[in-house]
Amino acid sequence: AARTVDASKIYGSGDTEVRALDGLSIDLISGEFTAIMGPSGSGKSTLMHCLAGLDDLTSGQAFIGDTDIGQLSDRDLTLLRRDRIGFVFQAYNLIPTLSAEENIVLPQQLGGTSPDSSWLRQVIEAVGLEDRLKHRPSELSGGQQQRVAVARALGGQPEIIFADEPTGNLDSKTGGEILEFMQNAVRDLGQTIVMVTHDPSAAAHADRVVFLADGVIVHEIKTPSS
Amino acid sequence: AARTVDASKIYGSGDTEVRALDGLSIDLISGEFTAIMGPSGSGKSTLMHCLAGLDDLTSGQAFIGDTDIGQLSDRDLTLLRRDRIGFVFQAYNLIPTLSAEENIVLPQQLGGTSPDSSWLRQVIEAVGLEDRLKHRPSELSGGQQQRVAVARALGGQPEIIFADEPTGNLDSKTGGEILEFMQNAVRDLGQTIVMVTHDPSAAAHADRVVFLADGVIVHEIKTPSS
Ligand SMILES: Nc1ncnc2c1ncn2[C@@H]1O[C@H](COP(=O)(O)OP(=O)(O)OP(=O)(O)O)[C@@H](O)[C@H]1O
Ligand SMILES: Nc1ncnc2c1ncn2[C@@H]1O[C@H](COP(=O)(O)OP(=O)(O)OP(=O)(O)O)[C@@H](O)[C@H]1O
Ligand SMILES: [Mg+2]
Ligand SMILES: [Mg+2]
């Protein structure tokens, strides 16, 4: 569903050079739920942003399906992200002037499609936001904002969902319900989910766990649930 | 060090009323490390903000030491927060145009005091930010930003530190080092730390864990480390 080939992302140069990604190759298989773990600063968010076309690589390539996203025009890249990719940002990136509900359906609104309303209701129920839909982000708790971001990424049933620490601000019960919902999405809808997490019990919901350090993959395991 | 007496915080009214705090009384003892846990939306951040004078109560009182903070002028409240309280926000609230280092010493700069440089070096080392000090928040990973927020709260050696999920975006090794540092601060400097967390292994570093649900305390335990 997505992969990188020898991807490097380098900030600065000389003494202040930071190799956020350092020749990293990863293959994310369609219909699989992959967890990405690693120390703070090891390149996890950078990898996710480069795979989703939110950032460009210094060298190497990133593919969504067979499309080399480094070759796309800005317009085509924007369309690809809006229609085929769901992204849960580490900092949520919600629109402050829109309600939770409006934030959730924004990608479809922009795309001129209408969301599958029965699916949307399932998503909203799974993240437990039924009675917060009319509130704006500033009127929501940290974990509620995180759940709006998760619902927004899942609502349009995109091919691939990139989730950057989607349960970091949630208690284990709420987080567990969301992870189970994502596990089922992978099985029932054949979606591909790539999730960065620092929580081993969250990673246990994935089929495979990939470990990063200093911008490269250092280890990989298949989980019992695969 | 701090306490609330029958504190209530109510948003909205009638059908849309949300009782974020519902007659909550809590006593935070000087020199203790208290963890606050509970489901997403249960009132943890609201309690912290009201205790630190960042938000006012609908009814009831909040005290820092013997000072009823509901009675302070805006000016005195600002001074109290700047000089006696350290706050790690759930969303960090870093200044985007300042470097990590400048963000960390900002409270002292505003107060016209100079930070204890040997203490500051210990804090920066404990959070592992020695080689990221000159970078601005947008050039830092999520966990690095969180660590800047933690360092900023600890740097001025305030009487009380309120930390709202300070390790949510950190791998267990980095998070563990910060929690140990905070545990030692409580023992060596007699500081008071109040930490919201969703992570039971983080809460295990505290002397006492208080559990919230629906704006009230529902349970409390002393931990083995007390
Ligand atoms: N301005 C507001 N208007 C209406 N409701 C609000 C407002 N601010 C907060 N709330 C509600 O108050 C409740 C408590 O919020 P709070 O931020 O204290 O929760 P929390 O325990 O910190 O949750 P989390 O673990 O998700 O961070 C939530 O249901 C939230 O939606
Ligand atoms: N614009 C930039 N300039 C310089 N360095 C940067 C920039 N953006 C990111 N970095 C660095 O790249 C490295 C990787 O960052 P990344 O956000 O991918 O880490 P991460 O694994 O997601 O960490 P975390 O778990 O803390 O979120 C970090 O050391 C970070 O400081
Ligand atoms: Mg990150
Ligand atoms: Mg909160």
Coordinates of C-alpha atoms and ligand atoms in Angstrom, one line a residue:
Chain A
A1 CA 0.0 0.0 0.0
A2 CA 2.9 2.3 0.7
R3 CA 6.7 2.1 0.9
T4 CA 9.9 4.0 1.0
V5 CA 13.1 3.2 -0.9
D6 CA 16.4 4.3 0.8
A7 CA 14.7 7.4 2.1
S8 CA 16.7 10.2 3.7
K9 CA 15.6 13.4 5.3
I10 CA 18.4 15.7 6.4
Y11 CA 18.1 19.0 8.2
G12 CA 20.9 21.5 8.4
S13 CA 24.5 20.6 7.4
G14 CA 27.9 20.2 8.7
D15 CA 28.1 20.3 12.5
T16 CA 24.4 20.9 12.9
E17 CA 23.2 18.2 10.5
V18 CA 20.3 16.1 11.8
R19 CA 19.6 12.9 9.8
A20 CA 16.0 12.5 10.7
L21 CA 15.7 9.6 8.2
D22 CA 19.0 7.9 7.2
G23 CA 18.5 5.6 4.2
L24 CA 15.3 4.0 5.4
S25 CA 13.4 1.4 3.4
I26 CA 10.1 0.1 4.6
D27 CA 7.2 -1.8 2.9
L28 CA 3.7 -1.3 4.3
I29 CA 1.5 -4.1 3.2
S30 CA -2.1 -3.6 2.0
G31 CA -4.6 -4.6 4.6
E32 CA -2.1 -4.8 7.4
F33 CA -2.0 -2.9 10.7
T34 CA 1.6 -1.8 11.3
A35 CA 2.9 -0.2 14.5
I36 CA 6.0 2.0 14.5
M37 CA 7.9 2.4 17.8
G38 CA 11.2 4.0 18.8
P39 CA 12.7 6.6 21.1
S40 CA 11.6 10.3 21.0
G41 CA 13.4 11.9 18.1
S42 CA 14.1 8.7 16.2
G43 CA 12.3 9.8 13.0
K44 CA 8.8 8.3 13.4
S45 CA 6.8 11.4 12.6
T46 CA 9.2 12.3 9.8
L47 CA 8.7 8.9 8.2
M48 CA 4.9 9.3 8.5
H49 CA 4.9 12.8 7.0
C50 CA 7.1 11.8 4.1
L51 CA 5.0 8.7 3.3
A52 CA 1.9 10.7 3.3
G53 CA 3.4 13.4 1.1
L54 CA 3.2 16.1 3.8
D55 CA 7.0 16.6 3.5
D56 CA 9.6 15.8 0.9
L57 CA 12.6 13.6 1.1
T58 CA 16.2 14.8 0.8
S59 CA 16.9 11.6 -1.2
G60 CA 15.3 8.3 -1.9
Q61 CA 11.7 7.7 -2.9
A62 CA 8.2 7.3 -1.3
F63 CA 5.4 5.5 -2.9
I64 CA 1.6 5.3 -2.3
G65 CA 0.5 2.3 -4.3
D66 CA 2.6 2.5 -7.5
T67 CA 2.7 6.3 -7.4
D68 CA 6.1 7.9 -6.7
I69 CA 4.8 10.8 -4.7
G70 CA 8.0 12.8 -5.2
Q71 CA 6.9 13.1 -8.9
L72 CA 3.4 14.5 -8.3
S73 CA 2.4 18.1 -8.9
D74 CA 1.3 20.0 -5.8
R75 CA -2.3 19.8 -7.0
D76 CA -2.2 16.0 -7.6
L77 CA -0.5 15.5 -4.2
T78 CA -3.2 17.5 -2.5
L79 CA -5.9 15.4 -4.2
L80 CA -4.2 12.2 -3.3
R81 CA -3.9 13.2 0.4
R82 CA -7.5 14.3 0.6
D83 CA -9.1 11.3 -1.1
R84 CA -6.8 8.3 -0.4
I85 CA -5.1 9.1 2.9
G86 CA -6.3 9.7 6.4
F87 CA -3.8 11.3 8.8
V88 CA -4.0 11.7 12.6
F89 CA -1.4 14.3 13.5
Q90 CA 0.6 14.1 16.8
A91 CA -0.7 17.7 17.5
Y92 CA -4.2 17.0 16.1
N93 CA -4.3 20.1 13.8
L94 CA -8.0 20.8 14.3
I95 CA -9.7 23.9 12.9
P96 CA -10.4 26.0 16.0
T97 CA -13.4 27.8 14.4
L98 CA -15.2 24.6 13.4
S99 CA -17.2 22.2 15.7
A100 CA -16.1 18.7 16.3
E101 CA -18.6 17.4 13.8
E102 CA -17.5 20.0 11.1
N103 CA -13.9 19.1 11.7
I104 CA -14.6 15.4 11.3
V105 CA -16.3 15.7 7.9
L106 CA -14.0 18.5 6.5
P107 CA -12.0 16.2 4.2
Q108 CA -15.2 15.1 2.4
Q109 CA -16.6 18.6 2.3
L110 CA -13.4 19.8 0.6
G111 CA -13.6 16.8 -1.7
G112 CA -17.2 17.5 -2.6
T113 CA -18.2 14.0 -1.6
S114 CA -20.7 13.1 1.1
P115 CA -19.5 10.8 3.9
D116 CA -21.2 7.4 4.4
S117 CA -23.5 8.4 7.2
S118 CA -23.9 5.0 8.7
W119 CA -20.1 4.5 8.8
L120 CA -19.7 8.0 10.2
R121 CA -22.1 7.1 13.0
Q122 CA -20.1 4.0 13.8
V123 CA -16.9 6.0 13.9
I124 CA -18.3 8.7 16.2
E125 CA -19.7 6.0 18.5
A126 CA -16.4 4.1 18.5
V127 CA -14.5 7.2 19.6
G128 CA -17.2 8.1 22.1
L129 CA -17.9 11.7 20.9
E130 CA -21.7 11.5 20.4
D131 CA -22.5 14.3 22.9
R132 CA -19.6 16.5 22.1
L133 CA -20.2 17.0 18.4
K134 CA -21.4 20.6 18.5
H135 CA -18.4 21.8 20.6
R136 CA -15.3 23.6 19.2
P137 CA -11.8 22.3 20.0
S138 CA -11.2 24.9 22.8
E139 CA -14.3 23.5 24.6
L140 CA -13.0 19.9 24.5
S141 CA -10.6 18.0 26.7
G142 CA -7.2 17.0 25.3
G143 CA -8.3 13.4 24.8
Q144 CA -11.6 14.5 23.2
Q145 CA -9.6 16.6 20.7
Q146 CA -7.5 13.6 19.9
R147 CA -10.6 11.6 19.3
V148 CA -11.9 14.2 16.9
A149 CA -8.6 13.9 15.0
V150 CA -9.0 10.1 14.9
A151 CA -12.6 10.3 13.7
R152 CA -11.6 12.7 10.9
A153 CA -9.0 10.3 9.6
L154 CA -11.3 7.3 9.7
G155 CA -14.5 9.0 8.5
G156 CA -13.8 9.0 4.8
Q157 CA -12.7 5.3 4.7
P158 CA -9.4 6.2 3.0
E159 CA -7.1 3.5 1.6
I160 CA -4.4 4.2 4.1
I161 CA -4.5 5.7 7.6
F162 CA -1.4 7.2 9.2
A163 CA -2.0 7.7 12.9
D164 CA 0.8 9.5 14.9
E165 CA 0.3 8.5 18.5
P166 CA -3.5 8.4 18.3
T167 CA -4.1 7.2 21.9
G168 CA -1.3 9.1 23.7
N169 CA -3.8 11.3 25.6
L170 CA -6.5 8.7 26.3
D171 CA -7.2 6.5 29.3
S172 CA -6.6 2.8 28.6
K173 CA -10.4 2.0 28.2
T174 CA -11.1 4.7 25.6
G175 CA -7.8 4.0 23.8
G176 CA -8.5 0.3 23.8
E177 CA -11.9 0.8 22.2
I178 CA -10.4 2.9 19.4
L179 CA -7.6 0.4 18.7
E180 CA -10.1 -2.4 18.5
F181 CA -12.2 -0.4 16.1
M182 CA -9.1 0.2 14.0
Q183 CA -8.2 -3.5 14.1
N184 CA -11.7 -4.3 12.8
A185 CA -11.5 -1.7 10.1
V186 CA -8.4 -3.4 8.8
R187 CA -10.1 -6.8 8.8
D188 CA -13.6 -5.8 7.5
L189 CA -12.7 -3.0 5.0
G190 CA -9.2 -4.0 4.0
Q191 CA -7.8 -0.7 5.0
T192 CA -4.1 -0.2 5.7
I193 CA -3.2 1.4 9.1
V194 CA 0.2 2.7 10.1
M195 CA 0.4 3.8 13.7
V196 CA 3.2 5.4 15.6
T197 CA 2.9 4.7 19.3
H198 CA 5.0 4.7 22.5
D199 CA 2.6 2.3 24.2
P200 CA 3.5 -1.4 23.9
S201 CA -0.1 -2.4 24.7
A202 CA -1.3 -0.3 21.8
A203 CA 1.3 -1.8 19.5
A204 CA 0.0 -5.3 20.5
H205 CA -3.2 -4.5 18.5
A206 CA -1.1 -4.4 15.3
D207 CA 0.0 -7.3 13.0
R208 CA 3.6 -6.2 12.9
V209 CA 5.8 -3.8 14.9
V210 CA 8.7 -1.9 13.4
F211 CA 11.3 -0.3 15.6
L212 CA 13.2 2.9 14.6
A213 CA 16.3 4.5 16.0
D214 CA 18.3 7.4 14.6
G215 CA 16.4 7.4 11.3
V216 CA 16.7 3.7 10.4
I217 CA 14.8 0.5 11.1
V218 CA 16.6 -1.5 13.8
H219 CA 14.2 -4.3 14.5
E220 CA 10.9 -5.8 13.5
I221 CA 8.5 -8.4 15.0
K222 CA 5.3 -10.0 14.0
T223 CA 2.7 -9.8 16.8
P224 CA 0.6 -12.7 18.2
S225 CA -2.6 -11.0 16.7
S226 CA -1.3 -11.4 13.1
Chain B
A1 CA 0.6 23.2 49.4
A2 CA -2.6 23.5 47.4
R3 CA -6.3 22.5 47.9
T4 CA -9.8 23.0 46.7
V5 CA -12.9 23.2 48.8
D6 CA -16.2 22.0 47.2
A7 CA -15.0 23.2 43.8
S8 CA -17.4 23.3 40.9
K9 CA -16.8 24.3 37.3
I10 CA -19.9 24.3 35.1
Y11 CA -20.1 25.1 31.4
G12 CA -23.4 25.9 29.6
S13 CA -26.7 25.4 31.3
G14 CA -29.9 23.4 31.1
D15 CA -29.7 20.5 28.6
T16 CA -26.2 21.4 27.5
E17 CA -24.8 21.8 31.0
V18 CA -21.4 20.2 31.5
R19 CA -20.2 19.8 35.1
A20 CA -16.5 19.6 34.5
L21 CA -15.9 19.7 38.3
D22 CA -18.8 18.8 40.6
G23 CA -18.2 19.8 44.2
L24 CA -14.6 18.5 44.3
S25 CA -12.4 18.8 47.4
I26 CA -8.8 17.8 47.3
D27 CA -5.8 18.4 49.6
L28 CA -2.3 18.4 47.9
I29 CA 0.3 18.0 50.6
S30 CA 3.6 19.9 50.6
G31 CA 6.5 17.8 49.5
E32 CA 4.3 15.1 48.0
F33 CA 4.2 13.7 44.5
T34 CA 0.5 13.2 43.6
A35 CA -0.8 11.5 40.4
I36 CA -4.3 12.2 39.1
M37 CA -5.9 9.6 36.8
G38 CA -9.3 9.1 35.3
P39 CA -11.2 8.8 32.0
S40 CA -10.8 11.3 29.2
G41 CA -13.2 14.2 29.9
S42 CA -13.4 13.5 33.7
G43 CA -12.1 16.9 34.7
K44 CA -8.4 16.4 35.3
S45 CA -7.1 19.3 33.2
T46 CA -9.9 21.5 34.6
L47 CA -8.9 20.7 38.1
M48 CA -5.3 21.5 37.4
H49 CA -6.1 24.8 35.6
C50 CA -8.4 26.0 38.5
L51 CA -5.8 25.0 41.1
A52 CA -3.1 27.0 39.3
G53 CA -5.3 30.0 38.9
L54 CA -5.5 29.7 35.1
D55 CA -9.3 29.4 35.2
D56 CA -11.9 30.4 37.7
L57 CA -14.4 28.3 39.5
T58 CA -18.1 28.5 39.2
S59 CA -18.4 27.9 43.0
G60 CA -16.2 26.7 45.8
Q61 CA -12.6 27.8 46.5
A62 CA -9.0 27.0 45.4
F63 CA -6.0 27.7 47.6
I64 CA -2.3 27.9 47.0
G65 CA -0.8 27.8 50.5
D66 CA -3.1 29.9 52.5
T67 CA -4.0 32.2 49.6
D68 CA -7.5 32.0 48.3
I69 CA -6.7 32.5 44.6
G70 CA -10.3 33.5 43.8
Q71 CA -9.7 36.7 45.8
L72 CA -6.5 37.8 44.1
S73 CA -6.3 40.7 41.6
D74 CA -5.3 39.7 38.1
R75 CA -1.9 41.3 38.7
D76 CA -1.2 39.3 41.9
L77 CA -2.5 36.1 40.3
T78 CA 0.0 36.6 37.4
L79 CA 2.8 37.1 39.8
L80 CA 1.9 34.1 41.8
R81 CA 1.7 31.9 38.8
R82 CA 5.0 33.2 37.4
D83 CA 7.0 32.9 40.6
R84 CA 5.5 30.1 42.6
I85 CA 4.0 27.7 40.1
G86 CA 5.4 25.6 37.2
F87 CA 2.8 24.3 34.7
V88 CA 3.3 21.7 32.0
F89 CA 0.4 22.1 29.6
Q90 CA -1.3 19.1 27.9
A91 CA -0.7 21.0 24.6
Y92 CA 2.8 22.4 25.7
N93 CA 2.0 26.0 24.8
L94 CA 5.5 26.8 23.6
I95 CA 6.3 30.2 22.0
P96 CA 7.0 29.3 18.3
T97 CA 9.4 32.2 17.7
L98 CA 11.7 31.3 20.6
S99 CA 14.3 28.6 20.7
A100 CA 14.0 25.6 23.1
E101 CA 16.5 27.3 25.5
E102 CA 14.6 30.7 25.4
N103 CA 11.3 28.9 26.0
I104 CA 12.8 27.2 29.0
V105 CA 14.1 30.3 30.8
L106 CA 11.1 32.5 29.8
P107 CA 9.4 32.5 33.2
Q108 CA 12.6 33.8 34.9
Q109 CA 13.2 36.3 32.1
L110 CA 9.7 37.7 32.6
G111 CA 10.3 37.7 36.4
G112 CA 13.6 39.5 36.1
T113 CA 15.3 36.8 38.0
S114 CA 18.2 34.7 36.7
P115 CA 17.8 30.9 36.8
D116 CA 20.1 28.8 38.9
S117 CA 22.5 27.7 36.1
S118 CA 23.7 24.6 37.7
W119 CA 20.1 23.5 38.4
L120 CA 19.1 24.4 34.9
R121 CA 21.9 22.2 33.4
Q122 CA 20.7 19.3 35.5
V123 CA 17.1 19.8 34.3
I124 CA 18.2 20.0 30.6
E125 CA 20.3 16.9 31.0
A126 CA 17.4 15.0 32.8
V127 CA 15.1 15.7 29.8
G128 CA 17.8 14.9 27.3
L129 CA 17.7 18.2 25.3
E130 CA 21.4 19.2 25.4
D131 CA 21.8 19.2 21.6
R132 CA 18.4 20.7 20.7
L133 CA 18.5 23.9 22.7
K134 CA 18.9 26.3 19.7
H135 CA 16.0 24.8 17.7
R136 CA 12.6 26.3 17.6
P137 CA 9.5 24.2 18.4
S138 CA 8.6 23.6 14.7
E139 CA 12.1 22.0 14.3
L140 CA 11.5 19.6 17.2
S141 CA 9.8 16.2 17.5
G142 CA 6.5 16.0 19.5
G143 CA 8.3 14.4 22.4
Q144 CA 11.1 17.0 22.3
Q145 CA 8.5 19.8 22.5
Q146 CA 7.0 18.1 25.5
R147 CA 10.4 17.9 27.2
V148 CA 10.9 21.7 26.6
A149 CA 7.6 22.2 28.3
V150 CA 8.7 20.0 31.2
A151 CA 12.0 21.8 31.6
R152 CA 10.3 25.2 31.5
A153 CA 8.1 24.1 34.5
L154 CA 11.0 22.7 36.5
G155 CA 13.7 25.3 35.7
G156 CA 12.6 28.0 38.1
Q157 CA 12.4 25.6 41.1
P158 CA 8.8 26.7 41.8
E159 CA 7.0 25.6 45.0
I160 CA 4.4 23.6 43.1
I161 CA 4.6 21.9 39.7
F162 CA 1.4 21.0 37.9
A163 CA 2.1 18.6 35.0
D164 CA -0.7 17.7 32.7
E165 CA 0.3 14.3 31.1
P166 CA 4.0 15.2 30.9
T167 CA 5.2 11.9 29.4
G168 CA 2.3 11.1 27.0
N169 CA 4.4 11.6 23.9
L170 CA 7.6 10.0 25.2
D171 CA 9.0 6.5 24.9
S172 CA 9.2 4.6 28.2
K173 CA 12.9 5.1 28.7
T174 CA 12.9 8.9 28.3
G175 CA 9.6 9.2 30.2
G176 CA 11.0 7.1 33.0
E177 CA 14.1 9.3 33.3
I178 CA 12.0 12.4 33.6
L179 CA 9.7 10.8 36.2
E180 CA 12.7 9.7 38.3
F181 CA 14.1 13.3 38.1
M182 CA 10.7 14.6 39.3
Q183 CA 10.6 12.0 42.1
N184 CA 14.1 13.2 43.3
A185 CA 13.1 16.9 43.1
V186 CA 10.3 16.2 45.5
R187 CA 12.7 14.4 47.9
D188 CA 15.7 16.8 47.6
L189 CA 14.0 20.1 47.1
G190 CA 10.8 19.5 49.0
Q191 CA 8.8 20.6 45.9
T192 CA 5.2 19.6 45.4
I193 CA 4.3 17.8 42.2
V194 CA 0.8 17.2 40.9
M195 CA 0.8 15.1 37.7
V196 CA -2.1 14.0 35.5
T197 CA -1.4 10.8 33.7
H198 CA -3.1 8.0 31.8
D199 CA -0.1 5.7 32.3
P200 CA -0.2 3.5 35.4
S201 CA 3.6 3.0 35.3
A202 CA 4.0 6.8 35.4
A203 CA 1.6 7.0 38.3
A204 CA 3.6 4.4 40.1
H205 CA 6.3 7.0 40.6
A206 CA 4.0 9.1 42.7
D207 CA 3.4 8.9 46.5
R208 CA -0.4 8.9 46.0
V209 CA -2.9 8.4 43.2
V210 CA -6.2 10.1 43.1
F211 CA -8.9 8.9 40.6
L212 CA -11.5 11.3 39.0
A213 CA -14.7 10.5 37.2
D214 CA -17.4 13.0 36.2
G215 CA -15.8 15.9 38.0
V216 CA -15.5 14.2 41.4
I217 CA -12.9 12.1 43.3
V218 CA -14.0 8.4 43.2
H219 CA -11.0 6.6 44.7
E220 CA -7.6 7.1 46.1
I221 CA -4.6 4.9 46.9
K222 CA -1.1 5.3 48.5
T223 CA 1.6 3.8 46.3
P224 CA 4.4 1.4 47.3
S225 CA 6.9 4.2 46.7
S226 CA 5.4 6.5 49.4
Ligands
LIG1 N1 -15.4 25.7 27.3 C1 -16.0 24.5 27.5 N2 -17.3 24.4 27.2 C2 -18.0 23.2 27.4 N3 -17.4 22.1 27.9 C3 -16.1 22.1 28.2 C4 -15.3 23.3 28.0 N4 -14.0 23.1 28.4 C5 -14.0 21.8 28.9 N5 -15.3 21.2 28.7 C6 -15.7 19.9 29.1 O1 -15.3 19.6 30.5 C7 -15.0 18.2 30.6 C8 -13.7 18.0 31.4 O2 -12.6 18.5 30.6 P1 -11.1 18.2 31.0 O3 -10.2 18.9 30.0 O4 -10.9 18.7 32.4 O5 -11.0 16.7 30.9 P2 -9.7 15.7 31.2 O6 -10.0 14.9 32.3 O7 -8.4 16.6 31.3 O8 -9.7 14.9 29.9 P3 -8.4 14.3 29.0 O9 -7.9 13.1 29.7 O10 -9.1 14.0 27.7 O11 -7.4 15.4 28.8 C9 -14.9 17.6 29.2 O12 -16.1 16.8 29.0 C10 -14.9 18.8 28.3 O13 -15.5 18.6 27.1
LIG2 N1 12.9 21.5 10.9 C1 13.8 20.8 11.5 N2 15.1 21.2 11.7 C2 16.0 20.5 12.4 N3 15.7 19.3 13.0 C3 14.5 18.8 12.8 C4 13.4 19.5 12.1 N4 12.3 18.8 12.2 C5 12.6 17.6 12.9 N5 13.9 17.6 13.3 C6 14.6 16.6 14.1 O1 14.4 15.3 13.4 C7 14.4 14.3 14.4 C8 13.2 13.4 14.1 O2 12.0 14.0 14.4 P1 10.6 13.2 14.5 O3 9.6 14.3 14.7 O4 10.5 12.4 13.3 O5 10.8 12.3 15.8 P2 9.8 11.3 16.4 O6 10.4 9.9 16.3 O7 8.4 11.5 15.9 O8 9.8 11.7 17.9 P3 8.6 11.8 19.1 O9 8.5 10.4 19.6 O10 9.3 12.7 20.1 O11 7.4 12.4 18.4 C9 14.4 15.0 15.8 O12 15.6 14.9 16.4 C10 14.0 16.4 15.4 O13 14.5 17.3 16.4
MG3 MG 6.7 12.3 16.7
MG4 MG -6.8 16.8 30.0

